[in-house]
Coordinates of C-alpha atoms in Angstrom, one line a residue:
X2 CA -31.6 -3.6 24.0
X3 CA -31.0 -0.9 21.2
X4 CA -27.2 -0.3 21.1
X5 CA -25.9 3.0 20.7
X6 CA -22.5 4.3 20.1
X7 CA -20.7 6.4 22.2
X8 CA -18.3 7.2 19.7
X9 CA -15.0 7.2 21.5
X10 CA -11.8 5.7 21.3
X11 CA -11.1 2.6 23.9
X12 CA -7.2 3.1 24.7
X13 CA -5.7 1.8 27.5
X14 CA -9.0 0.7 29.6
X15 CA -10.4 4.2 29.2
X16 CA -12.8 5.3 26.4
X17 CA -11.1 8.5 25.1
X18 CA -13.5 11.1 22.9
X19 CA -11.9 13.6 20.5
X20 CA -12.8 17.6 19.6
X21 CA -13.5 16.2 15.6
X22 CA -16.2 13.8 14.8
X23 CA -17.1 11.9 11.6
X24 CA -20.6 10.9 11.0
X25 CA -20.8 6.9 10.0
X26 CA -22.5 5.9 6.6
X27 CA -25.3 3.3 7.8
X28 CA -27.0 1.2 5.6
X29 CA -30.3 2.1 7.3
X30 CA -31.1 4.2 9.7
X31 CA -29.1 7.7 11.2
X32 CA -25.6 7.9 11.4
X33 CA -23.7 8.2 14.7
X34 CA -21.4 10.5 15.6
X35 CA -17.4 8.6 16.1
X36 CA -14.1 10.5 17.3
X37 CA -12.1 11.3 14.6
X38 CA -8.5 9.0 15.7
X39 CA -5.4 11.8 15.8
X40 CA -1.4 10.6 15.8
X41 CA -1.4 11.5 19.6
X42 CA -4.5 8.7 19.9
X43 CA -1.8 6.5 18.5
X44 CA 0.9 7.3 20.2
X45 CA -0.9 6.9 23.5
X46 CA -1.9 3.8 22.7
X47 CA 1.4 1.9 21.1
X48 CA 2.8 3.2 24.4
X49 CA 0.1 1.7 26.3
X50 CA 0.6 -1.4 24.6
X51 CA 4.5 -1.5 24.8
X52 CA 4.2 -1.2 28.8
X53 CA 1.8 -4.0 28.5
X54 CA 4.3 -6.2 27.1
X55 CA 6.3 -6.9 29.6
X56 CA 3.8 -8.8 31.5
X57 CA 1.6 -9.9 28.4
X58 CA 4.6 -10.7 26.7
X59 CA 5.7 -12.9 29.8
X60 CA 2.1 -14.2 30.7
X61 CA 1.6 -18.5 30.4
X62 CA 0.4 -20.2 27.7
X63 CA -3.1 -21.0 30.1
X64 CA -3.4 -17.4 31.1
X65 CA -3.7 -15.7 27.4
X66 CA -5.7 -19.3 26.6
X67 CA -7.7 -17.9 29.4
X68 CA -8.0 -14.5 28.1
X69 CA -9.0 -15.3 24.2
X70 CA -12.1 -17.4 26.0
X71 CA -13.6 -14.7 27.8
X72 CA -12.7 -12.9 24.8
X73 CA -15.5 -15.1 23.3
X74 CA -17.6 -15.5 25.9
X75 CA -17.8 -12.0 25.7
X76 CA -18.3 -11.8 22.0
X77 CA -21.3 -14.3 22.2
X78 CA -22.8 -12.4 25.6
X79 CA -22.7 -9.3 23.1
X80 CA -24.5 -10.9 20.1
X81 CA -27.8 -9.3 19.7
X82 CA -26.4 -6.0 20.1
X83 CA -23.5 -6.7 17.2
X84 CA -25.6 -8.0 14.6
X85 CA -28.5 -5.2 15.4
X86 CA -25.7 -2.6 14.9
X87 CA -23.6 -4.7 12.2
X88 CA -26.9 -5.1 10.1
X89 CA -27.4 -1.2 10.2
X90 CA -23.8 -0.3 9.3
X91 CA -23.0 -2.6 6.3
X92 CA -26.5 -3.9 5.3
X93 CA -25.0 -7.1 5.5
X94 CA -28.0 -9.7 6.5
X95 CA -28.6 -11.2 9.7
X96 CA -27.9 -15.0 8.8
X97 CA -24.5 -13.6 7.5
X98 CA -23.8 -11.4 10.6
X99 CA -24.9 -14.0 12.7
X100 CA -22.5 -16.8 10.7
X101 CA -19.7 -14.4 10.8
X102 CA -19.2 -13.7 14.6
X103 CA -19.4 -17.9 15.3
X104 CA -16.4 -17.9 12.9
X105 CA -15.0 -15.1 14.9
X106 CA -14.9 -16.5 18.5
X107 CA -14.7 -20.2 16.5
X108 CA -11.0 -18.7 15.4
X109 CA -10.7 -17.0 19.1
X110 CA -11.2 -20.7 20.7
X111 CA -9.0 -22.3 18.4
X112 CA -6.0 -20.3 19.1
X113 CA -6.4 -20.7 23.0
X114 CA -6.7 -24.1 22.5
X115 CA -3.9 -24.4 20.1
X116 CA -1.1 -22.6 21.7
X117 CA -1.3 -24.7 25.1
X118 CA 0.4 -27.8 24.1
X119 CA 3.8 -25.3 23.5
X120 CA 4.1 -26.9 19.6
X121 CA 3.8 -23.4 18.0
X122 CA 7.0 -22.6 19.9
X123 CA 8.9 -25.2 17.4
X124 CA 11.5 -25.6 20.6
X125 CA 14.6 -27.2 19.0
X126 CA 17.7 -28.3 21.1
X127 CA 21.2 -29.0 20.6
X128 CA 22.9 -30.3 23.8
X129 CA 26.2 -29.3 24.6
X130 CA 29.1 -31.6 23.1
X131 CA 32.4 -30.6 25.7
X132 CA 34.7 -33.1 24.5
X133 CA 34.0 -32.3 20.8
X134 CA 36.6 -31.9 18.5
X135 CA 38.7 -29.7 17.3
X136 CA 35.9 -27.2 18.8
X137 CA 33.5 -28.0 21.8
X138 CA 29.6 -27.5 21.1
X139 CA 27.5 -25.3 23.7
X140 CA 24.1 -26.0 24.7
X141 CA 21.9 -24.4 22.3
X142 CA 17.8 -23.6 22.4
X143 CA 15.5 -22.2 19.8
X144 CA 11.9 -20.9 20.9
X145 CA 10.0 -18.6 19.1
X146 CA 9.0 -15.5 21.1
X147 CA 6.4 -12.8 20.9
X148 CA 7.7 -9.9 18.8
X149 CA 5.5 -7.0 21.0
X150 CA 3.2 -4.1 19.7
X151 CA 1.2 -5.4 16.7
X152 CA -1.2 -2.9 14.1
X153 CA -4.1 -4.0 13.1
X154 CA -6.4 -2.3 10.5
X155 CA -9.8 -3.4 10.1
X156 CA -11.5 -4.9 7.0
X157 CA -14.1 -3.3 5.2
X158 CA -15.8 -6.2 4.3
X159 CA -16.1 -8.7 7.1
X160 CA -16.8 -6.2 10.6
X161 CA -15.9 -9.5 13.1
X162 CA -14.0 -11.5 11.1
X163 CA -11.4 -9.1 9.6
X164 CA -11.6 -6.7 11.7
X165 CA -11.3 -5.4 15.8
X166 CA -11.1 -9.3 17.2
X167 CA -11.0 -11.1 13.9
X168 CA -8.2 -13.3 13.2
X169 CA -5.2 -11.1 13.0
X170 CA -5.9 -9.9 16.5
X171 CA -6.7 -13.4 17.5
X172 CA -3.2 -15.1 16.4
X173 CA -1.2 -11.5 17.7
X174 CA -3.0 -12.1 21.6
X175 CA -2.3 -15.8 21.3
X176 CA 1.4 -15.6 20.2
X177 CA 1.6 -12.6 23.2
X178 CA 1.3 -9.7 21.7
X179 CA -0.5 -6.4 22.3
X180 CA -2.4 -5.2 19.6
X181 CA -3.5 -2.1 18.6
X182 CA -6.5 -1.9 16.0
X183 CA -7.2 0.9 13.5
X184 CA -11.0 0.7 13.4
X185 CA -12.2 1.1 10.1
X186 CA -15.0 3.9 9.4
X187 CA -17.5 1.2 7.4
X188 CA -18.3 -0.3 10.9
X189 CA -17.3 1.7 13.9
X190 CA -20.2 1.2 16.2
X191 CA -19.9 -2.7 15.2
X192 CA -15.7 -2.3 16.3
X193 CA -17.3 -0.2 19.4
X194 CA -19.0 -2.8 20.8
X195 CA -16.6 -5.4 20.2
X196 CA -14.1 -3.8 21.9
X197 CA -16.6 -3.2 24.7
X198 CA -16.4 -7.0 24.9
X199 CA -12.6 -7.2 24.7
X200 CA -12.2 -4.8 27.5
X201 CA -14.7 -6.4 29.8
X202 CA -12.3 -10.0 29.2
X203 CA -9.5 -7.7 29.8
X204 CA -10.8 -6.8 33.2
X205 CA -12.3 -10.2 34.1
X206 CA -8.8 -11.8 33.7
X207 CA -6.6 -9.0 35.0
X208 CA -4.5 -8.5 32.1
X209 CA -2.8 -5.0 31.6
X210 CA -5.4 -2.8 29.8
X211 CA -2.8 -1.7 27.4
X212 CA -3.1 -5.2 26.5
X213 CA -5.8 -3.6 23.4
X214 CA -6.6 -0.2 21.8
X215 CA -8.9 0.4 19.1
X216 CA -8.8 4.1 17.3
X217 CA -11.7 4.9 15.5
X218 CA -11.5 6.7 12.1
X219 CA -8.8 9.3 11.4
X220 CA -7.3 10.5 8.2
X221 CA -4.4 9.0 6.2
X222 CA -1.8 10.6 8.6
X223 CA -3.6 8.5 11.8
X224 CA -2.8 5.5 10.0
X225 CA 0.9 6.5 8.9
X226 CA 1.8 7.5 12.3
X227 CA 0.3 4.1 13.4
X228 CA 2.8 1.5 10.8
X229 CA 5.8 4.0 11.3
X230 CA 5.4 4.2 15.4
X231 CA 9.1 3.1 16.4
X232 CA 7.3 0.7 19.1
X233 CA 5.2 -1.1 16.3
X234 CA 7.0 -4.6 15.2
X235 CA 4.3 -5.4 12.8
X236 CA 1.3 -4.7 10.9
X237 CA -1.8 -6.8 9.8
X238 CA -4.2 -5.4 7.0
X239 CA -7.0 -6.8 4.5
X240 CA -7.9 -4.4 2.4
X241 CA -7.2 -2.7 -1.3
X242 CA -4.3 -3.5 -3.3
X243 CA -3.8 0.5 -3.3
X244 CA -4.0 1.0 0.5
X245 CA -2.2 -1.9 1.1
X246 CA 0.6 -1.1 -1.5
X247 CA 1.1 2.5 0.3
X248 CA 1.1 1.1 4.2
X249 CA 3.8 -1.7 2.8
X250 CA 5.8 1.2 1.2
X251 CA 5.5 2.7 4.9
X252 CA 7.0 -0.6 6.6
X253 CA 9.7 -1.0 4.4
X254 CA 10.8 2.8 5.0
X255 CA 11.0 3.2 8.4
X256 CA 14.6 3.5 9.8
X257 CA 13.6 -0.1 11.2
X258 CA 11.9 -1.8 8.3
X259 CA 8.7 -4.1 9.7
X260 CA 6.6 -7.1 8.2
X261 CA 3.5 -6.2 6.9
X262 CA 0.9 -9.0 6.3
X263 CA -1.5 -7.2 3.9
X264 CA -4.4 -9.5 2.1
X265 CA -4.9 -7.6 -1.1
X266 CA -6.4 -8.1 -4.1
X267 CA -7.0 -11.4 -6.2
X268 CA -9.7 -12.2 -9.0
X269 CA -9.2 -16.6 -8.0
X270 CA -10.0 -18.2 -11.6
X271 CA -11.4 -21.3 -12.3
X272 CA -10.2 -23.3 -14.9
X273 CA -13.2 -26.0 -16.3
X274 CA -11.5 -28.6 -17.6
X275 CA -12.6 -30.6 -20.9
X276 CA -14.2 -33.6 -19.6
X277 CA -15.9 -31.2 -16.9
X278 CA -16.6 -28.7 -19.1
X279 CA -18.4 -31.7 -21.4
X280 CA -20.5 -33.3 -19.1
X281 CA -20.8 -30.5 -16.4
X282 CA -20.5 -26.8 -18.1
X283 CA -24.5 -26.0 -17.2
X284 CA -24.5 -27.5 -13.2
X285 CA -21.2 -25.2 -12.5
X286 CA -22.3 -22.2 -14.0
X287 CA -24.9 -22.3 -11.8
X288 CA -23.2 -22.8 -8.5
X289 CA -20.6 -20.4 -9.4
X290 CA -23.3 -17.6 -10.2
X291 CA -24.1 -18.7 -6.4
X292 CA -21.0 -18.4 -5.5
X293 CA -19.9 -14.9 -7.1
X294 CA -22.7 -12.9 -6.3
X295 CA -22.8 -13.9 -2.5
X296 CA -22.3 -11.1 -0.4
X297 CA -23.3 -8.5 -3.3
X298 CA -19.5 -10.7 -4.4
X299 CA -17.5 -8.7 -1.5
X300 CA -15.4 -11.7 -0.8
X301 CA -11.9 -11.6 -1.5
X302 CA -12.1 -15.5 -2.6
X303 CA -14.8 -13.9 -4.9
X304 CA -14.0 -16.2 -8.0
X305 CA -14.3 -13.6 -10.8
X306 CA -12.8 -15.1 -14.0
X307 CA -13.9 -18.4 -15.4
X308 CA -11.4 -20.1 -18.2
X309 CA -13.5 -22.3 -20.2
X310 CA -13.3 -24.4 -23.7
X311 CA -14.9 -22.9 -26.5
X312 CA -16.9 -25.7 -27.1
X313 CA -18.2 -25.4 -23.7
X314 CA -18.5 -21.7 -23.4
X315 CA -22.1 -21.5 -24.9
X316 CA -23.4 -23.6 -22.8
X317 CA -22.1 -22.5 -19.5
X318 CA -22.5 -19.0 -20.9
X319 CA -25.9 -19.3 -21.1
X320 CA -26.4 -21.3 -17.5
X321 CA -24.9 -18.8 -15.3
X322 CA -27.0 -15.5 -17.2
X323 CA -29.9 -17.5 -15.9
X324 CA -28.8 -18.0 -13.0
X325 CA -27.2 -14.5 -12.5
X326 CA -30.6 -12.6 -14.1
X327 CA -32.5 -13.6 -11.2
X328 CA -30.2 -12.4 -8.1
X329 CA -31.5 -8.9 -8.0
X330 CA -29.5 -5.7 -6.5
X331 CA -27.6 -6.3 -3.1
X332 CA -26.6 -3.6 -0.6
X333 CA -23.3 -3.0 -0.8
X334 CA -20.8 -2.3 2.5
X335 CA -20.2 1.4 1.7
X336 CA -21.2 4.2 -1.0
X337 CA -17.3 4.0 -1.8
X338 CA -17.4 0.4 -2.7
X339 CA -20.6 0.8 -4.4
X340 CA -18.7 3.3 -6.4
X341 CA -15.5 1.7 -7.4
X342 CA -17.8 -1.6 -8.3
X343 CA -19.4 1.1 -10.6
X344 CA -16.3 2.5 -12.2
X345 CA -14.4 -1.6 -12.8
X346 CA -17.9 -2.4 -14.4
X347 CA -17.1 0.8 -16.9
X348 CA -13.8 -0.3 -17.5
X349 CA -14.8 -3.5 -18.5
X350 CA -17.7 -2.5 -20.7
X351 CA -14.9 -0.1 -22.2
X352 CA -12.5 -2.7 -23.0
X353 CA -11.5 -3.8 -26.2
X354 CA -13.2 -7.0 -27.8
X355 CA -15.0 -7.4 -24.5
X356 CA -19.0 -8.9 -25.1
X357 CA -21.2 -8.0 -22.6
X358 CA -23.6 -11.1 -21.8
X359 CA -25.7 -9.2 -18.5
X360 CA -26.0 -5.9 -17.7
X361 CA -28.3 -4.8 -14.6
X362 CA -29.0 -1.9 -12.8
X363 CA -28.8 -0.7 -9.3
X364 CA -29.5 2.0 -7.0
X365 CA -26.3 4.2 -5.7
X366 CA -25.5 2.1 -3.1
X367 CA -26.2 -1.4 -4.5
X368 CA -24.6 -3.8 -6.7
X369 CA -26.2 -6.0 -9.1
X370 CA -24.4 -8.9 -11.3
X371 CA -22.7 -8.8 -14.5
X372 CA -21.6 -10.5 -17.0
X373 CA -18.8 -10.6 -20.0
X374 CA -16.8 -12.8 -22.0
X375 CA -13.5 -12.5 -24.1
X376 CA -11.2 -14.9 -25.8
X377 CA -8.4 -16.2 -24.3
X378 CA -5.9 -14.3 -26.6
X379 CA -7.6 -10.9 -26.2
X380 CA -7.4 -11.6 -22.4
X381 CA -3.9 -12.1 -22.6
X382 CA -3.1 -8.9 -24.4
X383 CA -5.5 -6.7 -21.8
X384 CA -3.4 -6.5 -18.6
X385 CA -6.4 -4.7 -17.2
X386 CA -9.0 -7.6 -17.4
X387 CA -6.9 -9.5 -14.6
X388 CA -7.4 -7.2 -11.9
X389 CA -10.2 -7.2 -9.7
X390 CA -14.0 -5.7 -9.5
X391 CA -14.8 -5.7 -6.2
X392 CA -18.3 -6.8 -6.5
X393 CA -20.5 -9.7 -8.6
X394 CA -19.0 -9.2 -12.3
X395 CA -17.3 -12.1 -13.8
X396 CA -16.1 -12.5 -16.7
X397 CA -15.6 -16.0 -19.1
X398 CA -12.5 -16.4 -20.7
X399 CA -12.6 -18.8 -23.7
X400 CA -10.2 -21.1 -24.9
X401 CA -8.9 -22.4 -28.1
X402 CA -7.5 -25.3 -26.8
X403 CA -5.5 -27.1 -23.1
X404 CA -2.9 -24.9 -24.4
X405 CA -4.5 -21.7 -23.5
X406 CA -5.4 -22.8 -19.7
X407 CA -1.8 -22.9 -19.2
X408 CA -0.9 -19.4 -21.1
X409 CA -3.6 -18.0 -18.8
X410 CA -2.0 -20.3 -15.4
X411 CA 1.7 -18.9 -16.4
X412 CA 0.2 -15.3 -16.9
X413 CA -1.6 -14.9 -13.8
X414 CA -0.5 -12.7 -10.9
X415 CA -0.6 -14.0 -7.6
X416 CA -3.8 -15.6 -6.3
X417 CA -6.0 -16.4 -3.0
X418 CA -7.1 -19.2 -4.7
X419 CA -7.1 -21.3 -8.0
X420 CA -10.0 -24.2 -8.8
X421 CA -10.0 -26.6 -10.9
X422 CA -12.9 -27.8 -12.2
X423 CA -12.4 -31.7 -13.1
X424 CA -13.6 -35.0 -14.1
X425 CA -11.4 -38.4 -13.3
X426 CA -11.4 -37.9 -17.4
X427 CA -9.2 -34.8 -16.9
X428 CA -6.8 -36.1 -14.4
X429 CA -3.7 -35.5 -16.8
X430 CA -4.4 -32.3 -17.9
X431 CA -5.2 -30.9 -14.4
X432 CA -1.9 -32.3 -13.3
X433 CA -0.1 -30.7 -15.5
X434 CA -1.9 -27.2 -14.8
X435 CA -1.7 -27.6 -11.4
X436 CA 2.3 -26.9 -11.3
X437 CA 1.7 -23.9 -12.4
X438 CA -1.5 -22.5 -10.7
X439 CA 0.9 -23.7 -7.1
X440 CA 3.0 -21.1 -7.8
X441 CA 0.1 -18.8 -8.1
X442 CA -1.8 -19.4 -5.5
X443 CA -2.1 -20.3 -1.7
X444 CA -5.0 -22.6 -2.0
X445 CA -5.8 -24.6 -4.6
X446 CA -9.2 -26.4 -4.9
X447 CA -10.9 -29.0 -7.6
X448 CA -14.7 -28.9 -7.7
X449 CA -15.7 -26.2 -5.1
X450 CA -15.6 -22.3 -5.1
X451 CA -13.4 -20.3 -2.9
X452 CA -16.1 -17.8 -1.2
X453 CA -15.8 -19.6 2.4
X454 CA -12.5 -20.1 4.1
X455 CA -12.4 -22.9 6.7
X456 CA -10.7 -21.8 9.9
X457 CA -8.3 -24.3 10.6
X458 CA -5.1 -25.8 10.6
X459 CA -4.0 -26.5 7.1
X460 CA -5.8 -23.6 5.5
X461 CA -3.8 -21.0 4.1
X462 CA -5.6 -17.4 3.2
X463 CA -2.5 -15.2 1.4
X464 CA -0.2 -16.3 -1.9
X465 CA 2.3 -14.3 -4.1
X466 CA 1.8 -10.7 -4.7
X467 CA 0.0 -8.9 -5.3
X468 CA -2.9 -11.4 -3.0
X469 CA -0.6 -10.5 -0.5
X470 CA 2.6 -8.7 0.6
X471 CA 4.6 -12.0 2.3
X472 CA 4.4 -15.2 0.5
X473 CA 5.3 -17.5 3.3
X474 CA 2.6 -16.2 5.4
X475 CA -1.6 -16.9 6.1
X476 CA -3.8 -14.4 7.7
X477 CA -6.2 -17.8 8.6
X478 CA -5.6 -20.5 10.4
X479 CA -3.3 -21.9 13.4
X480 CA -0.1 -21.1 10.7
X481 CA -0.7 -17.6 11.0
X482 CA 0.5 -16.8 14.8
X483 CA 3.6 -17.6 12.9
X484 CA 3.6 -13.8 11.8
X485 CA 3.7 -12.4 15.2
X486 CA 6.7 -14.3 16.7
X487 CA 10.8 -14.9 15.9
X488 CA 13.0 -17.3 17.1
X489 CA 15.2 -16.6 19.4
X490 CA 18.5 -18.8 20.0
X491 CA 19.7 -19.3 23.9
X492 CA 23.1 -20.3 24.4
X493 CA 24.3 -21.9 27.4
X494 CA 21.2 -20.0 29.6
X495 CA 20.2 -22.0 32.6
X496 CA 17.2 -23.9 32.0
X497 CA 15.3 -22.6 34.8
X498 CA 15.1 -18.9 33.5
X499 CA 14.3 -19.8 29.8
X500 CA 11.2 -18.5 28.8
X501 CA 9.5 -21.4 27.8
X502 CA 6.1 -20.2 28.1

């Protein structure tokens, strides 16, 4: 059945319509009409969702273990209807759509299943020492708690992932805290419908309906009143290094400074080493043409630089235009994107000592690979050509010499990722990069490409600024519930009204 939006705003168990609308930008198809979100959306909302802490906040382990899985039932008993209106809103394909919302409940299961053992809660316990001297010792606990009202903005460029039940909303339920989402306007009917399924869990289970809110749209005041709400202890975002700069500045000046866990920007280079580079330069320039153009390249693993050996530059050079010159134009998520991929393709085509390998067209709302190389030194002096194109450019940087793969390691910003490219020939020289592409960047990988991030326990999505705004966090994986709770020490408290749940 054909899913249509009704446009509103889900707050509190009720869909809420406003006076102003916004029409969507579709792909394909006619655009819908979607309540524009006002500061008094928000504020009924966050109060929604601060009432609902006090029993979500206090709810078991097996009851919000419960409540993610019909989360995800629901999610799944919804899946027609979300890719039908996913595929119209972002022109992303239906394989892709259809991949994306199994890693979205995948990451909803994992979480219920992860938080009922109690480990998360890193319990730690120092038993009382009475006859210690010259000082007794009391009865200490540690258990991390639930921190209450979390923001969540949604992602441009992944609908279910990223965005209205993607992961940051996943890890904030699981750890026990309300969440209220800003929908973002690239995909509200998509956000619509997921939060049709999140409310239907929320009935199901019996949960307190302030539990979730999701407020469509809105200008740049919707979102400030949403981070500087009093009743908002933290605030999850993937999106622009701009966007995400401004909503950090936000956080940090409220009268109570709050985290905020923003995934930003990162271009993730790969280095080919020499004996790689040697035997191998042709075969990876092919798979990372596959790799950077995937998803008309709107990944924010999108692996955009390569650092390669002069020697070898020729031939990999060559290899991935091949490869690149037969991807044709991809639909891209919005015009806006479309745009700005536009506008970094000038820059680059304006920069100094910058060779342009391919250049392709595209219609206005398409994206189409290209290609440029530069020399390591003139890369160095051109801050500009280490930020990121949103989109399937990349560019080869050549090297003189080893040398130069670590001037480029020590100059980077921080990264998503870092790949090394390797041979058992190059084992030396990778170690010795590698101490410096650690401190770079939260994942490191030899002999793979970054588009694709495994949902699971070890992985860690975020790294130093500017990939994201908190080092020590992840926005993927079982680490990153961590965001949403602090520990709390209990001294002396009986044992049977510690909140050990």
């Amino acid at each position: 059945m054909t899913f249509k939006p009704h446009g509103k705003h889900l707050i509190a168990g009720e869909w809420v319509a406003a006076d102003q609308t916004f029409l969507s930008e579709p792909a394909t198809g006619e655009p819908d009409a979607i309540s524009i979100g006002l500061p008094a959306h928000i504020d009924a909302a966050v109060e929604a969702a601060e009432e609902a802490f006090w029993s979500y906040g206090y709810s078991t382990r097996e009851e919000r273990a419960k409540f993610l899985n019909a989360i995800a039932d629901e999610i799944e008993a919804h899946g027609e209807q979300i890719t039908e209106i996913g595929m119209k809103e972002t022109g992303l394909p239906q394989a892709r759509l259809q991949g994306e919302r199994g890693r979205t409940t995948g990451q909803i299961r994992l979480f219920a299943s992860y938080i009922l053992d109690g480990a998360y809660l890193d319990q730690r316990h120092d038993e009382a020492l009475p006859d210690r001297q010259p000082l007794p010792r009391p009865d200490l606990k540690l258990i991390q708690r639930p921190i209450g009202p979390v923001a969540i903005f949604g992602a441009s460029n992944f609908p279910l992932a990223f965005s209205t039940a993607g992961g940051d909303t996943a890890a904030a339920l699981a750890a026990g805290c309300p969440v209220v989402v800003k929908g973002h306007s690239a995909h509200p009917g998509t956000g619509e419908i997921v939060a049709e399924a999140i409310l239907a869990a929320i009935k199901s289970c019996g949960i307190h309906p302030g539990v979730f809110s999701v407020v469509q749209g809105g200008k740049r005041e919707t979102g400030t009143r949403l981070v500087q709400h009093p009743l908002i202890k933290a605030v999850g975002f993937t999106g622009s290094l701009r966007g995400g700069r401004a909503l950090f500045d936000l956080c940090a000046s409220r009268p109570e400074p709050i985290p905020f866990f923003g995934e930003l920007g990162s271009v993730n280079p790969v280095f080919i080493l020499p004996e790689a580079g040697a035997e191998r330069a042709a075969t990876i320039a092919t798979a990372w043409a596959g790799s950077l153009t995937m998803g008309a390249g709107q990944f924010c693993t999108n692996p955009g630089i390569i650092v390669i050996l002069k020697e070898h530059a020729d031939a990999f050079a060559a290899a991935a235009k091949d490869a690149l010159s037969s991807i044709g134009a991809q639909v891209m998520l919005t015009p806006g994107i479309a745009s700005a991929y536009r506008s970094g393709t000038q820059a680059v085509q304006e920069a100094a000592n910058v060779e342009q390998l391919l250049a392709t067209e595209a219609g206005e709302r398409e994206a189409s690979p290209q290609l440029f190389k530069v020399t390591a030194d003139e890369w160095l002096k051109n801050e500009k050509l280490a930020e990121e194109v949103f989109g399937p450019l990349g560019l080869i940087v050549v090297a003189d010499s080893v040398e130069d793969f670590t001037r480029i390691a020590k100059s980077l910003e921080g990264q998503l990722t870092s790949t090394l490219q390797m041979n058992s020939g190059d084992t030396e020289v990778a170690r010795d990069l590698l101490k410096f592409l650690e401190r770079k960047a939260g994942r490191v990988l030899a002999n793979a490409f970054p588009t694709g991030v495994e949902v699971a326990n070890a992985m860690v999505h975020g790294g130093p600024y500017p990939a994201s705004t908190n080092f020590g966090a992840t926005s993927v994986g079982t680490l990153s519930i961590r965001r949403f709770l602090r520990p709390v020490c209990y001294q002396d408290i009986p044992e049977d009204i510690l909140p050990t749940r």
